[in-house]
Amino acid sequence: MPVIRVRGLRYRYPEGAQALNGVDFDLEPGECVAVFGANGSGKTTFVLHLNGLLEGEGSIEICGLPVIKQNLARIRRKIGLIFQDSDEQLFLPTLIEDVAFGPMNLGMPPEQAAARAQKALERVGMGALLNRTPYHLSSGEKRRAAIAGVLAMEPEILVLDEPTTSLDPPGQRELADLLRDLPQAKLLVTHDVFFARALASRAVFFERGRIAAEGTVEEIVARFNWTPR
Amino acid sequence: MGDAAIERWSRQQSVLHRRDARAKIGALFAFLAAVSTTSPDSQIAFAGYALLLAAVIAAARLPFPGLLRRAALGLPFAAGFALLLWFSGERARALALLEKCYLSAAGALLLVATTPMPELLRALEILHLPRTVVLVIHFLYRYLFVISGQARRMRWAASSRGRLQFRSAAGALAVLFARSSARASGIYQAMLARGFSGQFPALAPPRWRAADAAFLIAAALASAAVRMAL
């Protein structure tokens, strides 16, 4: 059974732009899929539907659960979204509190949530920085902290929106190594072909709010001439 | 509040930094109460308070010049009233007003400069400041750095294309506001994605030690002693 199943998803922004125009998509357990497409082709809008932040027409199931209001709490613990701007994801005064935010929202007692947070921070190699404030971190550290914040909820799926933005090459390498070792199914929204090659076994290409093609990363890159030069 | 030096000071180590934030808040209130009720004529008492503060600044191993300069930031606000008093012939009261204002600012600054913001906010919350107020202060503090960074980059971009003029500055302010509002909705989405349901959970409360009680009592007694004796 796929962990993400999307059928006929359509969405029009309140301002009137048709952002999604019939998306069908499956993600299998353990699979890592790259999502390519031009700016404004609907990639981020698509991702925001997966945990119910946006609500369009069509059907979405996460681990067999339809994405409807009654299921949102359960769905948000199964699917972890890591946003493009880590500053927006890290909003609590210290790292440990920030990473414990998710588990506390799941109703865990503080000690247990703190233990989970600590484990997640150790998992991303930041176990020594528990009491640091987020704005003292480097971009790479912020990105890993944001991932820890999601891992602490023990999700089955990770969705990363432009994860390599503002990371230096060593930071990108570390992130790729970290993600490769995580067992979750992954969806990578990215322009970074190198990064996608390193991780994804399959790619889809968004065009005007629908998936125009899918195949291996190499096939998609060749077909749409999707390299910087 | 978005002062990087104060933020750095608050994370140093000293006997004062180690005290529970609640003890420091209590000590500050005792000090403020003593200062504000001191008679304007008793100049020697103000000298006494200044000595007290100096001792605490030294114990906290904070740099005197930087701290004393920042404490003066509030003076222009009091200066207007002080001038009025001065010209109506109440020179002692005018002087005392400025002194009280400066001493109070220095005391409050000392609290902020020896207490990391997260600890301070948690203490305020335990002391029953409404959670909403605490959260507003927290978000203000957290994103002040992000937004001021954004403002700085916009200023650089503008001045590298020529001089920044008043009209373009007004436009830039509007853009900054729009960006901040977009960021706010981004933060809210990130919170929802991690299961936020309207309640802000808090991790374990801080521990109150005997040394904290001793500090609070000593500070209150010292303030009261200066108030009574001088």
CSV table of C-alpha atoms in Angstrom, one decimal:
chain,number,residue,atom,x,y,z
A,1,MET,CA,0.0,0.0,0.0
A,2,PRO,CA,1.4,3.4,-0.9
A,3,VAL,CA,2.1,5.8,2.0
A,4,ILE,CA,0.9,8.7,-0.1
A,5,ARG,CA,-1.9,8.3,-2.6
A,6,VAL,CA,-3.2,11.4,-4.4
A,7,ARG,CA,-5.9,11.3,-7.0
A,8,GLY,CA,-7.3,14.1,-9.2
A,9,LEU,CA,-6.1,16.9,-6.9
A,10,ARG,CA,-7.1,20.4,-8.0
A,11,TYR,CA,-6.6,23.7,-6.2
A,12,ARG,CA,-7.3,27.3,-7.1
A,13,TYR,CA,-5.9,30.1,-4.9
A,14,PRO,CA,-8.4,32.5,-3.5
A,15,GLU,CA,-6.8,35.2,-5.7
A,16,GLY,CA,-8.0,33.1,-8.6
A,17,ALA,CA,-4.8,31.4,-10.0
A,18,GLN,CA,-5.3,27.7,-10.8
A,19,ALA,CA,-2.3,26.2,-8.9
A,20,LEU,CA,-3.1,22.4,-9.2
A,21,ASN,CA,-4.9,20.9,-12.1
A,22,GLY,CA,-5.4,17.2,-11.6
A,23,VAL,CA,-2.5,15.7,-9.8
A,24,ASP,CA,-2.2,11.9,-9.4
A,25,PHE,CA,0.7,10.6,-7.3
A,26,ASP,CA,1.8,7.6,-5.3
A,27,LEU,CA,4.8,7.3,-2.9
A,28,GLU,CA,5.7,3.8,-1.7
A,29,PRO,CA,7.2,2.9,1.7
A,30,GLY,CA,10.9,3.6,1.9
A,31,GLU,CA,11.0,5.3,-1.5
A,32,CYS,CA,12.6,8.6,-2.2
A,33,VAL,CA,11.1,10.7,-5.0
A,34,ALA,CA,12.4,14.0,-6.4
A,35,VAL,CA,9.8,16.6,-7.4
A,36,PHE,CA,11.1,18.9,-10.2
A,37,GLY,CA,9.4,21.7,-12.0
A,38,ALA,CA,9.7,25.4,-12.8
A,39,ASN,CA,9.0,28.1,-10.2
A,40,GLY,CA,5.3,28.5,-9.9
A,41,SER,CA,4.5,25.1,-11.4
A,42,GLY,CA,2.6,24.0,-8.2
A,43,LYS,CA,5.2,21.9,-6.3
A,44,THR,CA,5.0,23.7,-3.0
A,45,THR,CA,1.2,24.1,-3.3
A,46,PHE,CA,1.1,20.3,-3.8
A,47,VAL,CA,3.2,19.6,-0.7
A,48,LEU,CA,1.0,21.9,1.5
A,49,HIS,CA,-2.0,19.7,0.6
A,50,LEU,CA,-0.4,16.5,1.9
A,51,ASN,CA,-0.9,17.4,5.6
A,52,GLY,CA,-4.0,19.4,5.1
A,53,LEU,CA,-2.6,22.9,5.3
A,54,LEU,CA,-4.3,23.6,2.0
A,55,GLU,CA,-7.6,22.0,1.0
A,56,GLY,CA,-8.3,21.3,-2.6
A,57,GLU,CA,-10.7,19.0,-4.7
A,58,GLY,CA,-9.8,15.4,-5.2
A,59,SER,CA,-8.6,12.7,-2.8
A,60,ILE,CA,-5.4,12.3,-0.7
A,61,GLU,CA,-4.6,9.4,1.6
A,62,ILE,CA,-1.7,9.3,3.9
A,63,CYS,CA,-0.9,5.8,5.1
A,64,GLY,CA,-4.5,4.8,4.2
A,65,LEU,CA,-6.0,7.8,6.1
A,66,PRO,CA,-8.0,10.2,4.0
A,67,VAL,CA,-6.8,13.8,4.5
A,68,ILE,CA,-10.0,15.3,6.1
A,69,LYS,CA,-10.4,17.5,9.2
A,70,GLN,CA,-11.1,14.7,11.6
A,71,ASN,CA,-7.9,12.9,10.7
A,72,LEU,CA,-5.5,15.9,10.6
A,73,ALA,CA,-4.0,15.3,14.0
A,74,ARG,CA,-3.1,11.7,13.1
A,75,ILE,CA,-1.9,12.7,9.7
A,76,ARG,CA,0.4,15.4,10.9
A,77,ARG,CA,2.2,12.9,13.1
A,78,LYS,CA,2.7,10.5,10.1
A,79,ILE,CA,3.9,13.1,7.6
A,80,GLY,CA,6.7,15.5,8.6
A,81,LEU,CA,7.1,18.7,6.5
A,82,ILE,CA,10.4,20.5,6.5
A,83,PHE,CA,10.0,24.0,5.1
A,84,GLN,CA,12.3,25.9,2.9
A,85,ASP,CA,13.0,28.6,5.5
A,86,SER,CA,14.3,27.1,8.7
A,87,ASP,CA,13.8,30.4,10.5
A,88,GLU,CA,10.1,29.9,10.2
A,89,GLN,CA,10.3,26.4,11.5
A,90,LEU,CA,12.4,27.1,14.6
A,91,PHE,CA,10.4,29.5,16.7
A,92,LEU,CA,11.0,28.5,20.3
A,93,PRO,CA,13.8,30.0,22.5
A,94,THR,CA,16.0,26.9,22.7
A,95,LEU,CA,16.6,23.9,20.4
A,96,ILE,CA,15.4,21.3,22.9
A,97,GLU,CA,12.1,23.2,23.4
A,98,ASP,CA,11.7,23.6,19.7
A,99,VAL,CA,12.3,20.0,18.9
A,100,ALA,CA,10.0,18.9,21.8
A,101,PHE,CA,7.2,21.1,20.4
A,102,GLY,CA,5.8,18.4,18.2
A,103,PRO,CA,5.9,15.6,20.8
A,104,MET,CA,4.3,17.9,23.4
A,105,ASN,CA,1.5,18.7,20.9
A,106,LEU,CA,1.0,14.9,20.6
A,107,GLY,CA,0.2,15.1,24.3
A,108,MET,CA,3.4,13.6,25.7
A,109,PRO,CA,4.5,14.5,29.3
A,110,PRO,CA,7.4,17.0,29.3
A,111,GLU,CA,10.1,14.5,30.4
A,112,GLN,CA,9.2,12.1,27.7
A,113,ALA,CA,9.0,14.8,25.1
A,114,ALA,CA,12.4,16.2,26.1
A,115,ALA,CA,13.9,12.7,25.9
A,116,ARG,CA,12.4,12.3,22.4
A,117,ALA,CA,13.8,15.7,21.4
A,118,GLN,CA,17.2,14.8,22.7
A,119,LYS,CA,17.2,11.6,20.7
A,120,ALA,CA,16.2,13.4,17.5
A,121,LEU,CA,18.9,16.1,18.0
A,122,GLU,CA,21.5,13.3,18.5
A,123,ARG,CA,20.2,11.6,15.4
A,124,VAL,CA,21.0,14.8,13.3
A,125,GLY,CA,24.4,15.2,15.1
A,126,MET,CA,23.3,18.2,17.3
A,127,GLY,CA,23.1,16.4,20.7
A,128,ALA,CA,25.6,18.9,22.2
A,129,LEU,CA,23.6,22.0,21.3
A,130,LEU,CA,20.4,21.4,23.3
A,131,ASN,CA,20.2,24.7,25.0
A,132,ARG,CA,21.3,26.9,22.1
A,133,THR,CA,19.0,29.6,20.7
A,134,PRO,CA,18.1,28.9,17.1
A,135,TYR,CA,19.3,32.2,15.7
A,136,HIS,CA,22.9,31.5,16.8
A,137,LEU,CA,23.0,28.5,14.5
A,138,SER,CA,24.5,28.3,11.0
A,139,SER,CA,22.2,27.6,8.0
A,140,GLY,CA,23.2,24.0,7.9
A,141,GLU,CA,22.6,23.6,11.7
A,142,LYS,CA,19.2,25.3,11.4
A,143,ARG,CA,18.2,22.9,8.6
A,144,ARG,CA,19.3,19.8,10.6
A,145,ALA,CA,17.5,21.2,13.7
A,146,ALA,CA,14.3,21.6,11.7
A,147,ILE,CA,14.6,18.0,10.6
A,148,ALA,CA,15.1,17.0,14.2
A,149,GLY,CA,11.9,18.8,15.0
A,150,VAL,CA,10.0,16.6,12.6
A,151,LEU,CA,11.9,13.4,13.4
A,152,ALA,CA,10.9,13.8,17.1
A,153,MET,CA,7.3,13.1,16.0
A,154,GLU,CA,8.5,9.8,14.5
A,155,PRO,CA,6.8,10.3,11.1
A,156,GLU,CA,6.6,7.6,8.4
A,157,ILE,CA,7.1,10.2,5.6
A,158,LEU,CA,9.4,13.1,5.3
A,159,VAL,CA,8.6,16.0,2.9
A,160,LEU,CA,11.4,18.4,2.3
A,161,ASP,CA,10.8,21.7,0.4
A,162,GLU,CA,14.0,23.0,-1.2
A,163,PRO,CA,16.2,21.4,1.5
A,164,THR,CA,19.6,22.6,0.0
A,165,THR,CA,18.7,26.3,-0.2
A,166,SER,CA,21.3,28.4,1.5
A,167,LEU,CA,23.5,25.4,2.4
A,168,ASP,CA,27.2,25.4,1.5
A,169,PRO,CA,28.5,22.3,-0.4
A,170,PRO,CA,29.7,20.5,2.8
A,171,GLY,CA,26.3,21.3,4.4
A,172,GLN,CA,24.6,19.8,1.3
A,173,ARG,CA,26.8,16.7,1.6
A,174,GLU,CA,26.1,16.3,5.3
A,175,LEU,CA,22.3,16.7,4.6
A,176,ALA,CA,22.4,14.1,1.9
A,177,ASP,CA,24.3,11.6,4.1
A,178,LEU,CA,21.8,12.3,6.9
A,179,LEU,CA,18.7,11.8,4.7
A,180,ARG,CA,20.1,8.7,3.1
A,181,ASP,CA,20.4,7.0,6.5
A,182,LEU,CA,16.8,7.9,7.5
A,183,PRO,CA,14.4,5.0,6.9
A,184,GLN,CA,11.3,7.1,6.1
A,185,ALA,CA,9.8,7.5,2.7
A,186,LYS,CA,10.9,10.8,1.3
A,187,LEU,CA,9.6,13.5,-1.1
A,188,LEU,CA,12.2,16.0,-2.1
A,189,VAL,CA,11.0,19.2,-3.7
A,190,THR,CA,14.2,20.6,-5.3
A,191,HIS,CA,15.9,22.4,-8.1
A,192,ASP,CA,19.1,20.8,-7.1
A,193,VAL,CA,19.8,18.0,-9.6
A,194,PHE,CA,23.0,16.8,-7.9
A,195,PHE,CA,21.1,16.4,-4.6
A,196,ALA,CA,18.3,14.6,-6.3
A,197,ARG,CA,20.7,12.2,-8.1
A,198,ALA,CA,22.3,11.4,-4.7
A,199,LEU,CA,19.1,10.4,-3.0
A,200,ALA,CA,16.1,9.9,-5.3
A,201,SER,CA,15.3,6.7,-7.1
A,202,ARG,CA,12.4,8.3,-9.1
A,203,ALA,CA,11.5,11.8,-10.2
A,204,VAL,CA,8.3,13.5,-11.2
A,205,PHE,CA,8.1,16.8,-13.2
A,206,PHE,CA,5.4,19.4,-12.4
A,207,GLU,CA,4.2,21.6,-15.2
A,208,ARG,CA,1.2,24.0,-15.0
A,209,GLY,CA,-0.2,22.4,-11.9
A,210,ARG,CA,0.0,18.7,-13.0
A,211,ILE,CA,2.6,16.0,-13.2
A,212,ALA,CA,3.8,16.1,-16.8
A,213,ALA,CA,6.2,13.2,-16.6
A,214,GLU,CA,7.8,10.7,-14.3
A,215,GLY,CA,10.8,8.4,-14.5
A,216,THR,CA,14.3,8.1,-13.1
A,217,VAL,CA,16.1,11.3,-12.2
A,218,GLU,CA,18.3,10.9,-15.3
A,219,GLU,CA,15.4,10.5,-17.6
A,220,ILE,CA,13.6,13.5,-16.3
A,221,VAL,CA,16.7,15.7,-16.3
A,222,ALA,CA,17.5,14.7,-20.0
A,223,ARG,CA,13.9,15.1,-21.2
A,224,PHE,CA,13.4,18.6,-19.8
A,225,ASN,CA,17.0,19.7,-20.1
A,226,TRP,CA,16.9,20.3,-16.4
A,227,THR,CA,20.5,21.3,-15.6
A,228,PRO,CA,21.9,24.8,-14.9
A,229,ARG,CA,24.2,24.7,-17.9
B,1,MET,CA,15.8,44.2,23.2
B,2,GLY,CA,17.3,43.2,19.9
B,3,ASP,CA,20.8,44.1,21.2
B,4,ALA,CA,23.4,41.5,20.4
B,5,ALA,CA,25.7,42.6,23.2
B,6,ILE,CA,23.1,42.2,25.9
B,7,GLU,CA,22.2,38.8,24.4
B,8,ARG,CA,25.9,37.8,24.6
B,9,TRP,CA,26.2,39.1,28.2
B,10,SER,CA,23.2,37.2,29.3
B,11,ARG,CA,25.0,33.9,28.4
B,12,GLN,CA,28.1,34.6,30.4
B,13,GLN,CA,28.9,32.8,33.6
B,14,SER,CA,28.9,34.5,37.1
B,15,VAL,CA,27.4,34.1,40.5
B,16,LEU,CA,24.6,36.4,39.4
B,17,HIS,CA,24.0,34.6,36.1
B,18,ARG,CA,23.5,31.3,38.0
B,19,ARG,CA,20.7,32.7,40.1
B,20,ASP,CA,17.1,31.7,39.3
B,21,ALA,CA,15.4,34.3,37.2
B,22,ARG,CA,12.6,34.7,39.7
B,23,ALA,CA,15.0,35.7,42.4
B,24,LYS,CA,16.5,38.3,40.1
B,25,ILE,CA,13.0,39.6,39.2
B,26,GLY,CA,12.1,39.8,42.9
B,27,ALA,CA,15.4,41.6,43.7
B,28,LEU,CA,14.8,44.1,40.9
B,29,PHE,CA,11.3,44.9,42.2
B,30,ALA,CA,12.7,45.5,45.7
B,31,PHE,CA,15.3,47.8,44.3
B,32,LEU,CA,12.8,49.7,42.2
B,33,ALA,CA,10.4,50.1,45.1
B,34,ALA,CA,13.2,51.5,47.3
B,35,VAL,CA,14.5,53.9,44.6
B,36,SER,CA,11.1,55.2,43.6
B,37,THR,CA,10.1,56.0,47.2
B,38,THR,CA,13.4,57.7,48.2
B,39,SER,CA,13.0,61.4,49.1
B,40,PRO,CA,14.4,63.7,46.3
B,41,ASP,CA,16.5,65.5,48.8
B,42,SER,CA,18.5,62.5,49.9
B,43,GLN,CA,21.3,62.6,47.4
B,44,ILE,CA,23.5,60.3,49.6
B,45,ALA,CA,20.9,57.5,49.2
B,46,PHE,CA,21.1,57.7,45.4
B,47,ALA,CA,24.9,57.4,45.8
B,48,GLY,CA,24.2,54.3,48.0
B,49,TYR,CA,22.0,52.7,45.3
B,50,ALA,CA,24.7,53.4,42.7
B,51,LEU,CA,27.2,51.7,44.9
B,52,LEU,CA,24.9,48.7,45.3
B,53,LEU,CA,24.5,48.5,41.5
B,54,ALA,CA,28.2,48.8,40.9
B,55,ALA,CA,28.8,45.9,43.3
B,56,VAL,CA,26.3,43.7,41.5
B,57,ILE,CA,27.7,44.7,38.0
B,58,ALA,CA,31.2,43.8,39.3
B,59,ALA,CA,29.9,40.5,40.7
B,60,ALA,CA,28.2,39.7,37.4
B,61,ARG,CA,31.5,40.5,35.6
B,62,LEU,CA,29.8,42.8,33.1
B,63,PRO,CA,31.6,45.7,31.4
B,64,PHE,CA,30.8,48.9,33.1
B,65,PRO,CA,31.0,51.3,30.1
B,66,GLY,CA,28.7,49.4,27.9
B,67,LEU,CA,26.1,48.8,30.6
B,68,LEU,CA,26.2,52.4,31.9
B,69,ARG,CA,25.9,53.8,28.4
B,70,ARG,CA,22.8,51.6,27.6
B,71,ALA,CA,21.2,52.5,30.9
B,72,ALA,CA,21.3,56.2,29.7
B,73,LEU,CA,19.0,55.4,26.7
B,74,GLY,CA,15.9,56.1,28.8
B,75,LEU,CA,17.1,59.5,30.0
B,76,PRO,CA,15.8,61.6,27.1
B,77,PHE,CA,12.3,60.5,28.0
B,78,ALA,CA,12.6,61.7,31.6
B,79,ALA,CA,14.6,64.8,30.6
B,80,GLY,CA,11.5,66.7,29.4
B,81,PHE,CA,9.8,66.4,32.8
B,82,ALA,CA,13.1,67.1,34.6
B,83,LEU,CA,13.4,70.4,32.6
B,84,LEU,CA,9.9,71.4,33.5
B,85,LEU,CA,10.6,70.8,37.2
B,86,TRP,CA,14.0,72.6,36.9
B,87,PHE,CA,12.5,75.8,35.4
B,88,SER,CA,9.6,75.8,37.9
B,89,GLY,CA,12.3,76.0,40.6
B,90,GLU,CA,12.2,72.5,41.9
B,91,ARG,CA,15.8,71.7,41.1
B,92,ALA,CA,16.3,68.9,43.7
B,93,ARG,CA,13.3,67.1,42.3
B,94,ALA,CA,14.5,67.5,38.7
B,95,LEU,CA,17.8,66.0,39.6
B,96,ALA,CA,16.2,63.2,41.6
B,97,LEU,CA,13.9,62.3,38.7
B,98,LEU,CA,16.9,61.8,36.4
B,99,GLU,CA,18.7,59.9,39.0
B,100,LYS,CA,15.8,57.6,39.7
B,101,CYS,CA,15.2,57.0,36.0
B,102,TYR,CA,18.9,56.1,35.4
B,103,LEU,CA,19.1,53.8,38.5
B,104,SER,CA,15.9,52.0,37.6
B,105,ALA,CA,17.1,51.5,34.0
B,106,ALA,CA,20.4,50.2,35.1
B,107,GLY,CA,18.7,47.8,37.5
B,108,ALA,CA,16.4,46.5,34.8
B,109,LEU,CA,19.3,46.2,32.4
B,110,LEU,CA,21.2,44.2,34.9
B,111,LEU,CA,18.4,41.7,35.1
B,112,VAL,CA,18.2,41.3,31.3
B,113,ALA,CA,22.0,41.2,31.0
B,114,THR,CA,22.4,38.3,33.4
B,115,THR,CA,19.4,36.2,32.4
B,116,PRO,CA,19.0,34.5,29.0
B,117,MET,CA,15.7,35.5,27.5
B,118,PRO,CA,14.2,32.0,27.6
B,119,GLU,CA,14.8,31.8,31.4
B,120,LEU,CA,13.4,35.2,31.9
B,121,LEU,CA,10.2,34.4,30.0
B,122,ARG,CA,9.7,31.1,31.8
B,123,ALA,CA,10.1,32.9,35.1
B,124,LEU,CA,7.5,35.5,34.1
B,125,GLU,CA,5.2,32.8,33.2
B,126,ILE,CA,5.6,31.0,36.5
B,127,LEU,CA,5.0,34.3,38.2
B,128,HIS,CA,1.6,34.3,36.4
B,129,LEU,CA,2.2,36.9,33.7
B,130,PRO,CA,-0.5,35.9,31.2
B,131,ARG,CA,0.7,33.3,28.7
B,132,THR,CA,-0.3,35.4,25.8
B,133,VAL,CA,1.8,38.3,26.9
B,134,VAL,CA,4.8,36.0,27.5
B,135,LEU,CA,4.3,34.5,24.0
B,136,VAL,CA,4.1,38.0,22.4
B,137,ILE,CA,7.4,39.0,24.0
B,138,HIS,CA,8.9,35.7,23.0
B,139,PHE,CA,8.0,36.0,19.3
B,140,LEU,CA,9.0,39.7,19.3
B,141,TYR,CA,12.4,38.7,20.6
B,142,ARG,CA,12.8,35.7,18.4
B,143,TYR,CA,11.9,37.5,15.1
B,144,LEU,CA,13.3,40.9,15.9
B,145,PHE,CA,16.7,39.6,14.8
B,146,VAL,CA,15.3,38.0,11.6
B,147,ILE,CA,13.3,41.1,10.7
B,148,SER,CA,16.1,43.5,11.5
B,149,GLY,CA,18.4,41.4,9.3
B,150,GLN,CA,15.8,41.7,6.5
B,151,ALA,CA,15.7,45.5,7.0
B,152,ARG,CA,19.4,45.7,6.9
B,153,ARG,CA,19.6,43.7,3.6
B,154,MET,CA,17.0,46.0,2.1
B,155,ARG,CA,18.9,49.0,3.2
B,156,TRP,CA,22.1,47.7,1.6
B,157,ALA,CA,20.2,46.9,-1.6
B,158,ALA,CA,18.8,50.4,-1.7
B,159,SER,CA,22.0,52.2,-0.9
B,160,SER,CA,24.0,50.2,-3.4
B,161,ARG,CA,21.6,51.6,-6.1
B,162,GLY,CA,22.1,55.1,-4.8
B,163,ARG,CA,21.2,57.2,-1.8
B,164,LEU,CA,18.3,56.0,0.4
B,165,GLN,CA,15.7,58.8,0.3
B,166,PHE,CA,12.8,59.4,2.5
B,167,ARG,CA,10.2,58.4,0.0
B,168,SER,CA,11.8,55.1,-0.9
B,169,ALA,CA,12.4,54.4,2.8
B,170,ALA,CA,8.6,54.7,3.3
B,171,GLY,CA,8.0,52.3,0.5
B,172,ALA,CA,10.6,49.9,1.9
B,173,LEU,CA,8.8,50.0,5.2
B,174,ALA,CA,5.7,48.8,3.5
B,175,VAL,CA,7.5,46.0,1.8
B,176,LEU,CA,9.1,45.0,5.1
B,177,PHE,CA,5.7,44.9,6.7
B,178,ALA,CA,4.4,42.7,3.9
B,179,ARG,CA,7.3,40.4,4.2
B,180,SER,CA,7.0,40.1,7.9
B,181,SER,CA,3.3,39.3,7.5
B,182,ALA,CA,4.2,36.6,5.0
B,183,ARG,CA,6.7,35.2,7.4
B,184,ALA,CA,4.1,35.2,10.2
B,185,SER,CA,1.9,33.0,8.1
B,186,GLY,CA,4.9,30.8,7.2
B,187,ILE,CA,5.6,30.3,10.9
B,188,TYR,CA,2.0,29.5,11.6
B,189,GLN,CA,2.0,26.8,8.9
B,190,ALA,CA,5.1,25.3,10.3
B,191,MET,CA,3.5,25.2,13.7
B,192,LEU,CA,0.3,23.5,12.4
B,193,ALA,CA,2.5,21.0,10.5
B,194,ARG,CA,3.9,19.9,13.9
B,195,GLY,CA,0.5,19.4,15.4
B,196,PHE,CA,-0.1,22.8,17.0
B,197,SER,CA,-3.6,23.0,18.4
B,198,GLY,CA,-3.6,26.4,20.1
B,199,GLN,CA,-1.9,25.4,23.3
B,200,PHE,CA,1.8,26.2,23.9
B,201,PRO,CA,3.4,23.5,25.9
B,202,ALA,CA,6.3,24.2,28.3
B,203,LEU,CA,9.1,22.0,29.3
B,204,ALA,CA,10.2,21.4,32.9
B,205,PRO,CA,10.2,24.4,35.3
B,206,PRO,CA,13.5,25.8,36.7
B,207,ARG,CA,14.8,24.7,40.1
B,208,TRP,CA,14.8,27.1,43.1
B,209,ARG,CA,17.9,26.8,45.3
B,210,ALA,CA,18.8,28.1,48.8
B,211,ALA,CA,21.3,30.4,47.1
B,212,ASP,CA,18.5,32.0,45.1
B,213,ALA,CA,16.5,32.7,48.3
B,214,ALA,CA,19.6,34.1,50.0
B,215,PHE,CA,20.3,36.4,47.0
B,216,LEU,CA,16.7,37.7,47.0
B,217,ILE,CA,16.7,38.4,50.7
B,218,ALA,CA,20.1,40.1,50.6
B,219,ALA,CA,19.2,42.3,47.7
B,220,ALA,CA,15.9,43.3,49.3
B,221,LEU,CA,17.6,44.0,52.6
B,222,ALA,CA,20.4,46.0,51.0
B,223,SER,CA,17.9,48.2,49.0
B,224,ALA,CA,15.7,48.7,52.2
B,225,ALA,CA,18.8,49.5,54.2
B,226,VAL,CA,19.9,52.3,51.8
B,227,ARG,CA,16.3,53.6,51.7
B,228,MET,CA,16.0,53.7,55.5
B,229,ALA,CA,19.5,54.7,56.7
B,230,LEU,CA,20.6,57.3,54.1
